[in-house]
Coordinates of C-alpha atoms in Angstrom, one line a residue:
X21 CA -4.1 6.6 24.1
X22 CA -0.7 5.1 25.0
X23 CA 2.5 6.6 23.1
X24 CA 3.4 4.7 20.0
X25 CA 6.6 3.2 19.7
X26 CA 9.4 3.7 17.7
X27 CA 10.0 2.4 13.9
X28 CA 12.4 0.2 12.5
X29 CA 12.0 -0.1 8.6
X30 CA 13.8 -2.9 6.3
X31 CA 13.4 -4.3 3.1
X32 CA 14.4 -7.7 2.2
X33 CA 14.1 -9.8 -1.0
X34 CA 12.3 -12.3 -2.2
X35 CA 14.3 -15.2 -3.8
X36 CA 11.6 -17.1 -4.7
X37 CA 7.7 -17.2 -4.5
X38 CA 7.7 -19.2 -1.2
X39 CA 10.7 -17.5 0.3
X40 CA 11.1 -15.6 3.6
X41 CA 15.3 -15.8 4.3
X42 CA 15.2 -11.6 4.5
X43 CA 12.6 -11.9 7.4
X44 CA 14.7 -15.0 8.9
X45 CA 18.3 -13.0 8.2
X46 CA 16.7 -9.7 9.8
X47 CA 15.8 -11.4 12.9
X48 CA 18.8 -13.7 13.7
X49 CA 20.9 -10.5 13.5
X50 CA 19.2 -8.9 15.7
X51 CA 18.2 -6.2 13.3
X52 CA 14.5 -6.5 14.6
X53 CA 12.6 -8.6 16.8
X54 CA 9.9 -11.4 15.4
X55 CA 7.2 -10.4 18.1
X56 CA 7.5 -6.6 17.4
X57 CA 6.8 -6.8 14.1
X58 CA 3.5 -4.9 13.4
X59 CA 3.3 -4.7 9.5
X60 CA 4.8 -6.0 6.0
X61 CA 4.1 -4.8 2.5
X62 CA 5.2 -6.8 -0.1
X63 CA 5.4 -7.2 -3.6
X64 CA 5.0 -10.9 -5.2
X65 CA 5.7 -12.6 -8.6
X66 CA 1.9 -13.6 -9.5
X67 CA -0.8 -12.4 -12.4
X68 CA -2.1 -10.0 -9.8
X69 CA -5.3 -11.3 -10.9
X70 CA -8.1 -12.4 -8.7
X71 CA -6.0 -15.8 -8.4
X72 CA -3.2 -14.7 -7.8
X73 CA -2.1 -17.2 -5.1
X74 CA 1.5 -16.4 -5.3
X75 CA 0.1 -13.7 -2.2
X76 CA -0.8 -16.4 0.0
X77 CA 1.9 -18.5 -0.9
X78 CA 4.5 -15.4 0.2
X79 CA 1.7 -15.0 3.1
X80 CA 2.3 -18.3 4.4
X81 CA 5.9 -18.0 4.5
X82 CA 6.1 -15.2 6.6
X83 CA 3.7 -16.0 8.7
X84 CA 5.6 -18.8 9.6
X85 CA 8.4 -17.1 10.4
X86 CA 6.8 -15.0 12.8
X87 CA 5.7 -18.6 14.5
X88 CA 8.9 -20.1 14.5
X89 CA 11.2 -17.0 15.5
X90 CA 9.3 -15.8 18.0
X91 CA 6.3 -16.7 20.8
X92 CA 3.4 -15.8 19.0
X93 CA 0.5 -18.8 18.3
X94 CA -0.5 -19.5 15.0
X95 CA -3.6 -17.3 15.8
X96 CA -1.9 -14.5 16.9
X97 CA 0.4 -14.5 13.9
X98 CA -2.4 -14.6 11.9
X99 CA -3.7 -10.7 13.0
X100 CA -0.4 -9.2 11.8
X101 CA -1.3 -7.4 8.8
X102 CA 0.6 -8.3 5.5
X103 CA -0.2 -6.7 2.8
X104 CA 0.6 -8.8 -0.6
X105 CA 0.3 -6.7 -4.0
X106 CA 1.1 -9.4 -6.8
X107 CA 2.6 -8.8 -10.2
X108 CA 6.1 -8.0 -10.4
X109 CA 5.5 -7.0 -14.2
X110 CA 8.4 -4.9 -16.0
X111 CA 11.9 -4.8 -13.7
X112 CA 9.9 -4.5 -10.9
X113 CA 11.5 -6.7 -8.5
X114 CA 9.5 -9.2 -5.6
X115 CA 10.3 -7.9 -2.2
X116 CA 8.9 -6.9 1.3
X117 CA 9.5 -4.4 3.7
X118 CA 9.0 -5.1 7.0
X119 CA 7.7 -2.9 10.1
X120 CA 8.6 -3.6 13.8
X121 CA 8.8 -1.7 16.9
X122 CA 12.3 -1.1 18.7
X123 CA 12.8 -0.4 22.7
X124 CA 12.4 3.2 23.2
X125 CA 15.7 2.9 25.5
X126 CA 17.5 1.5 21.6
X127 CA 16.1 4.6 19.5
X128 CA 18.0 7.7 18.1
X129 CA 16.6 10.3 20.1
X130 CA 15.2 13.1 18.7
X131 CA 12.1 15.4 18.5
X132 CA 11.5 16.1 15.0
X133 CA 8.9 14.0 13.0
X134 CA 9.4 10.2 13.1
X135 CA 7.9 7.4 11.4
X136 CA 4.6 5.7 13.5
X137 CA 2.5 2.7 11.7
X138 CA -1.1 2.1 13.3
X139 CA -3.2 -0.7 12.0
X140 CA -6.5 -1.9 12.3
X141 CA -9.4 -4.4 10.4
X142 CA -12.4 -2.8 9.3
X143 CA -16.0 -4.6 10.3
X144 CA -17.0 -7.2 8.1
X145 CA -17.6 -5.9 4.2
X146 CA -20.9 -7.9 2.5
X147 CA -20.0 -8.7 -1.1
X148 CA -23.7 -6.2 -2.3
X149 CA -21.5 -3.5 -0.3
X150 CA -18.1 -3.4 -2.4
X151 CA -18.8 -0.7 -4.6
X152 CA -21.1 1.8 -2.2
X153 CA -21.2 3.8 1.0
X154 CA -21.4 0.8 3.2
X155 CA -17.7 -0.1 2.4
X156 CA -17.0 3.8 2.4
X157 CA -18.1 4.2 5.5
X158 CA -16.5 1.1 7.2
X159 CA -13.1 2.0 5.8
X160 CA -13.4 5.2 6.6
X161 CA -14.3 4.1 10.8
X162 CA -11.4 1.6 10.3
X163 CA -8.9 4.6 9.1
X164 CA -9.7 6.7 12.1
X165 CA -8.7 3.4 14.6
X166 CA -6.0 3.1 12.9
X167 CA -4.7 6.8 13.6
X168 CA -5.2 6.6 16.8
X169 CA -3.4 3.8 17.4
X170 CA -0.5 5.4 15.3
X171 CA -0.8 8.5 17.6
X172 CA -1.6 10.5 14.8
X173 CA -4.3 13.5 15.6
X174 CA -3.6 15.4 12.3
X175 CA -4.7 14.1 9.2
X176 CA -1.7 16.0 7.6
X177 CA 0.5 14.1 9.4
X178 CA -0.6 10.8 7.8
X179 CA 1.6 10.1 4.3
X180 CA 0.6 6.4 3.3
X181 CA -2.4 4.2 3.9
X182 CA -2.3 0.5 2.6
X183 CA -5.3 -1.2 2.4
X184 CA -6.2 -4.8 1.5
X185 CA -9.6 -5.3 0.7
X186 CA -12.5 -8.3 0.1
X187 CA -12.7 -8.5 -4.0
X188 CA -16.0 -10.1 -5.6
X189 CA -15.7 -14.0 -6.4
X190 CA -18.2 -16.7 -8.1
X191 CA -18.8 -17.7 -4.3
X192 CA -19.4 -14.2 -2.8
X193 CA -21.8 -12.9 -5.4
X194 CA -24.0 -16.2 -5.2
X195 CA -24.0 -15.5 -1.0
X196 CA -25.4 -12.1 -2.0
X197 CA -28.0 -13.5 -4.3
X198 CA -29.0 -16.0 -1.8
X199 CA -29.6 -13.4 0.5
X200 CA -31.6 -11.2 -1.7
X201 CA -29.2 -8.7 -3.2
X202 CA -27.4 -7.6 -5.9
X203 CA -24.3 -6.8 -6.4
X204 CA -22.2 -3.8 -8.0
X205 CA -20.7 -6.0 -10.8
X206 CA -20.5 -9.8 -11.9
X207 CA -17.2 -9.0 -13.2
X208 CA -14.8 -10.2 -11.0
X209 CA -11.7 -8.9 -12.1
X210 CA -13.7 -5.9 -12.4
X211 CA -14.4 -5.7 -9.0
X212 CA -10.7 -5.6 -8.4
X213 CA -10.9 -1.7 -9.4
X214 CA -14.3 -1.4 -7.7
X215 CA -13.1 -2.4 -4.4
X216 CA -9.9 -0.6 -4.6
X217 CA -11.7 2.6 -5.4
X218 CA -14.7 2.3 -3.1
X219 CA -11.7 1.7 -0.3
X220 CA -9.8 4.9 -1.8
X221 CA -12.6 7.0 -0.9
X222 CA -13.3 5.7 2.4
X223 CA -9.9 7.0 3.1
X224 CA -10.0 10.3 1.7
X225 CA -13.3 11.0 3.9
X226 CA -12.2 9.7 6.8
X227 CA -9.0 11.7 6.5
X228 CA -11.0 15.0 5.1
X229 CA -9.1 15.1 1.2
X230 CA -13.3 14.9 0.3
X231 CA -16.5 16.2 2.3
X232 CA -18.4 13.8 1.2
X233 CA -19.4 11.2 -1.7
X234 CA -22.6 9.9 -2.7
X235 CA -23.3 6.0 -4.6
X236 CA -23.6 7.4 -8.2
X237 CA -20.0 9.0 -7.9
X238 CA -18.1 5.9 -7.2
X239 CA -16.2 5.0 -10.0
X240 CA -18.0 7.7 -12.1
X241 CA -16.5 11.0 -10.6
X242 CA -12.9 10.3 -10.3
X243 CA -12.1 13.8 -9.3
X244 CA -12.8 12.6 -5.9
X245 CA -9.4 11.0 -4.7
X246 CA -7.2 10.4 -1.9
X247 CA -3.6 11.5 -2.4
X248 CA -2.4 8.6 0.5
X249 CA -3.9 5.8 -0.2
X250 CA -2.6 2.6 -1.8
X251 CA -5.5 -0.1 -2.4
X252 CA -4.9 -3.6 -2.8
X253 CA -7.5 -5.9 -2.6
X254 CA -8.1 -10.0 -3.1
X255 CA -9.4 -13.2 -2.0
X256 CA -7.6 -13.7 1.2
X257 CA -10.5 -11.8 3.4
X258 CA -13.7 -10.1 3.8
X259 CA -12.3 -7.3 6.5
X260 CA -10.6 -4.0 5.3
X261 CA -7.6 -4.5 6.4
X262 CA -6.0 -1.3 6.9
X263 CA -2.1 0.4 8.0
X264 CA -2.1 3.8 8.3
X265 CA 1.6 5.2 7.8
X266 CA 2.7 9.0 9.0
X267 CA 4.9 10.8 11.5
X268 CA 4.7 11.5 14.9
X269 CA 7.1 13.9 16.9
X270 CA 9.0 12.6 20.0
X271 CA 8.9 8.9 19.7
X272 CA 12.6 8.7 18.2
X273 CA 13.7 6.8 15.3
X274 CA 15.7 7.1 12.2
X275 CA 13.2 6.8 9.5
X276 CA 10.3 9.7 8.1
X277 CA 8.1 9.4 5.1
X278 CA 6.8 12.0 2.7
X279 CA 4.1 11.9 0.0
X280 CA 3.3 13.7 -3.5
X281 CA 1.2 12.5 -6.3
X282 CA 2.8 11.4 -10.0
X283 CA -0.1 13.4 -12.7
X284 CA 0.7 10.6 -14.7
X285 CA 2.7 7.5 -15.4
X286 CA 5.4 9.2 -16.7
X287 CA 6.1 12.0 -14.0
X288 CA 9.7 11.0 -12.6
X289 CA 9.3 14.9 -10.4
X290 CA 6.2 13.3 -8.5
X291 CA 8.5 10.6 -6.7
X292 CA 11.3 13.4 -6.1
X293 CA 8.5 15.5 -4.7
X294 CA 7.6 12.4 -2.5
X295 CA 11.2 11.5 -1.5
X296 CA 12.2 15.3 -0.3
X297 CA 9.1 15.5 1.6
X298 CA 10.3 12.6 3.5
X299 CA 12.9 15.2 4.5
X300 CA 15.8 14.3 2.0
X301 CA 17.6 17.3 1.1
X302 CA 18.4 16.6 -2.5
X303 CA 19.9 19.2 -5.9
X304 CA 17.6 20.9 -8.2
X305 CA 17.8 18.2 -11.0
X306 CA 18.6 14.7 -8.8
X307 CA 20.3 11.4 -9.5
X308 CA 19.5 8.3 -7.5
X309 CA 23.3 8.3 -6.6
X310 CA 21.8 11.5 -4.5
X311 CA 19.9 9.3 -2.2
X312 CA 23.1 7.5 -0.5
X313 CA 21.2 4.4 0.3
X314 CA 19.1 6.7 2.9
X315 CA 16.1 5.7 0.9
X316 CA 14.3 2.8 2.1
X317 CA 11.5 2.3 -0.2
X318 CA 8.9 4.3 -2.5
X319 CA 5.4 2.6 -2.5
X320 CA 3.0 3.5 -5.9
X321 CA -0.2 3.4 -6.6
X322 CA -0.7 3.8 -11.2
X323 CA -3.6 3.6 -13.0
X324 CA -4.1 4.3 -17.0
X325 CA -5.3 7.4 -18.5
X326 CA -8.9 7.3 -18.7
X327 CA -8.7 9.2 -22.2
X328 CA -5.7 7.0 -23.7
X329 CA -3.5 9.5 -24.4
X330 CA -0.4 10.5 -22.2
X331 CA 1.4 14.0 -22.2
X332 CA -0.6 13.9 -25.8
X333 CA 0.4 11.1 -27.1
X334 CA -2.0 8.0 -27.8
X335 CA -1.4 5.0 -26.3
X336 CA -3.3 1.8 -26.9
X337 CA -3.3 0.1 -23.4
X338 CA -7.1 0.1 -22.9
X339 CA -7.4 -1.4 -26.8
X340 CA -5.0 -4.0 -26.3
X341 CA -6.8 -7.6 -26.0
X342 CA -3.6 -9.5 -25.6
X343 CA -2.2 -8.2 -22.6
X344 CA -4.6 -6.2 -20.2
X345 CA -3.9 -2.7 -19.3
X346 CA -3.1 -3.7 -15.7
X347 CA -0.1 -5.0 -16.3
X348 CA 1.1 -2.5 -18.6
X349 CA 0.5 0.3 -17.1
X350 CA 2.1 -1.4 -13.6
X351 CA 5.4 -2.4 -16.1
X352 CA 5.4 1.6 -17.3
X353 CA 5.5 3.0 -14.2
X354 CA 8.0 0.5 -12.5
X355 CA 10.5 1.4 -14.8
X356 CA 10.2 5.1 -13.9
X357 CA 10.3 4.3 -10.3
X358 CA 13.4 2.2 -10.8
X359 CA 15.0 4.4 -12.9
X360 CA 14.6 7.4 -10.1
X361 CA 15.3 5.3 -6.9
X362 CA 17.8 2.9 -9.0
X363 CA 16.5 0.1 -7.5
X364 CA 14.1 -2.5 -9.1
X365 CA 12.8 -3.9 -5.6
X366 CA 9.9 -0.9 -5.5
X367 CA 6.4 -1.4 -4.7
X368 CA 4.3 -0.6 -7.6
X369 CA 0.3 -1.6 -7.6
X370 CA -2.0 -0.9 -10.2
X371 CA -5.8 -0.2 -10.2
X372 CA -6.1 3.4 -8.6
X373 CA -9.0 4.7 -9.1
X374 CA -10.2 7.8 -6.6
X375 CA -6.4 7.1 -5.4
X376 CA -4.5 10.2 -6.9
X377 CA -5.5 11.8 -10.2
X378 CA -6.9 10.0 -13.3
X379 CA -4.3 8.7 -15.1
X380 CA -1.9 9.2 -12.3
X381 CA -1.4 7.8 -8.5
X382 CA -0.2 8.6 -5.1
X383 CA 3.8 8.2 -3.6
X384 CA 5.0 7.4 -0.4
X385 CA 8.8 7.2 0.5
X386 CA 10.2 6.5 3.3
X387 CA 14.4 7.5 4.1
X388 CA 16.6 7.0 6.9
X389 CA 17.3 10.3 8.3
X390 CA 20.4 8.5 10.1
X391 CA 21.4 8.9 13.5
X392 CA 21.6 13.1 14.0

């Protein structure tokens, strides 16, 4: 296994929903380079529904970028994973954050732990597996590639996992009729959660957070969870496509990330807890004018409270016919990120089942530990 590289991390807005000037802007300075670029998680201004184009419309973009910037082929370009969560609901503000490599000869030297990013596409996911141990398992294979290629042998070490995942469509379901099989759910939106969930549990075995899991407790025992991983999932591929995010000692760099769990949507402490284990030293009672612009970015998974009722107070989210839960929840708990990091431009994505406690979610954060 060859030593990862050192990490540069940015984020850039988006201006509008076909945008990619922060990309351009970050390369013609010289900030990063378009060929090292191994990741980007963003954050677009769509439904977040299953069509939600406004995800390939932002995936286009910076794809082309990538082409025209640098010497990759169209083909090529196309195996950088980007990650696209849509709906900017609330203050929540569209954005990206971009991942490259640096020269090792270029990075602050240093051997405490350093940000590493290893990535890696899961085999193909059949639409009659979305929803049971076939998709667990192939996640769960595609998280431990991933690792490796990260450099990462302890499953402690690993603080984030994104994931973008195959959902079920009119198209995919009738494939898996024509074949013979059934399929989890006809629902599609519904399968949104289903294939977010099924993929959170993938990664919690594959990183030991569960032993095991069995068909009937997908979706049904939500006690099993992963407390890194961040599920997206959509229409734009029938691969997991997976980034696994922790920290490695010795490769150099400026930037670490931490994790923690929010209980719920309203727990403000959780991101702290996230932010200082990213190694921020911060006071007992903090104030986003603590972080000193060291913080790059603080990635959310949220998810309603199964029982409708937060801190013990009812809420009516899972009643409300007008406007689905989704997008409520995702507005609630932008505002609370915001409000911490003081900064609108966070990543926020909703549907988190077996991805941090009911009613709650996991948090990454990532700071810039500066030059020392």
């Amino acid at each position: 296994m060859s030593k990862p590289l050192p990490i540069e991390v940015r984020k850039v807005p988006i201006k509008n929903v076909s945008d990619a000037s922060g990309l351009e802007e970050l390369i013609d300075s010289g900030v990063i380079e378009a060929d090292r670029i191994i990741a980007i998680i963003g954050k677009t201004e769509g439904n977040g529904g299953v069509n939600d184009y406004t995800r390939i419309i932002a995936d286009r973009a910076f794809r082309e970028v990538l082409i025209n910037k640098g010497t990759r082929s169209a083909a090529d370009a196309m195996q950088v994973p980007i990650v696209w969560s849509g709906g900017t609901d609330g203050v929540i503000s569209p954005h990206a954050t971009i991942f490259a490599t640096i020269d090792p000869a270029k990075a602050v030297q240093t051997d405490e732990p350093r940000i590493s990013v290893g990535f890696a596409m899961s085999e193909a996911i059949l639409p009659e597996e979305i929803g049971y141990m076939g998709m667990v398992n192939k996640v769960a294979a595609g998280v431990k590639i991933a690792m490796e290629r990260a450099g990462i042998t302890d499953p402690k070490d690993v603080h984030y996992v994104q994931t973008k995942t195959p959902l079920l469509t009119v198209h995919t379901i009738r494939d898996a009729h024509a074949r013979g099989s059934e399929v989890w759910t006809e629902h599609t939106h519904e399968s949104m959660d289903l294939s977010n969930g099924t993929t959170g549990l993938g990664i919690a075995l594959a990183l030991g957070e569960i032993k095991s899991v069995t068909d009937p407790e997908i979706m049904k025992n939500l006690e099993l969870f992963s407390q890194v991983a961040s599920c997206s999932s959509g229409v734009e591929l029938d691969q997991a496509q997976i980034v696994v995010v922790g920290n490695v000692r010795g490769i150099g760099g400026r930037y670490r990330i931490g994790h923690s769990v929010m209980e719920d949507a309203l727990d403000a402490d959780g991101i702290w807890a996230a932010i200082r284990d990213a190694g921020m030293e911060l006071p007992q009672r903090p104030h986003f004018s603590d972080l000193k612009g060291r913080l790059v970015n603080v990635f959310l998974k949220c998810e309603v409270s199964p029982g409708g009722v937060v801190r013990g107070r009812r809420n009516a989210m899972l009643d409300d016919s007008d406007v689905h839960w989704h997008r409520q929840i995702k507005a609630t708990v932008g505002g609370v990120a915001a409000a911490v990091t003081g900064d609108p431009a966070v990543f926020v994505s909703v549907s988190a089942a077996h991805q941090g406690p009911p009613g709650g979610g996991p948090v990454a954060a990532i700071v810039d530990m500066g030059t020392n």
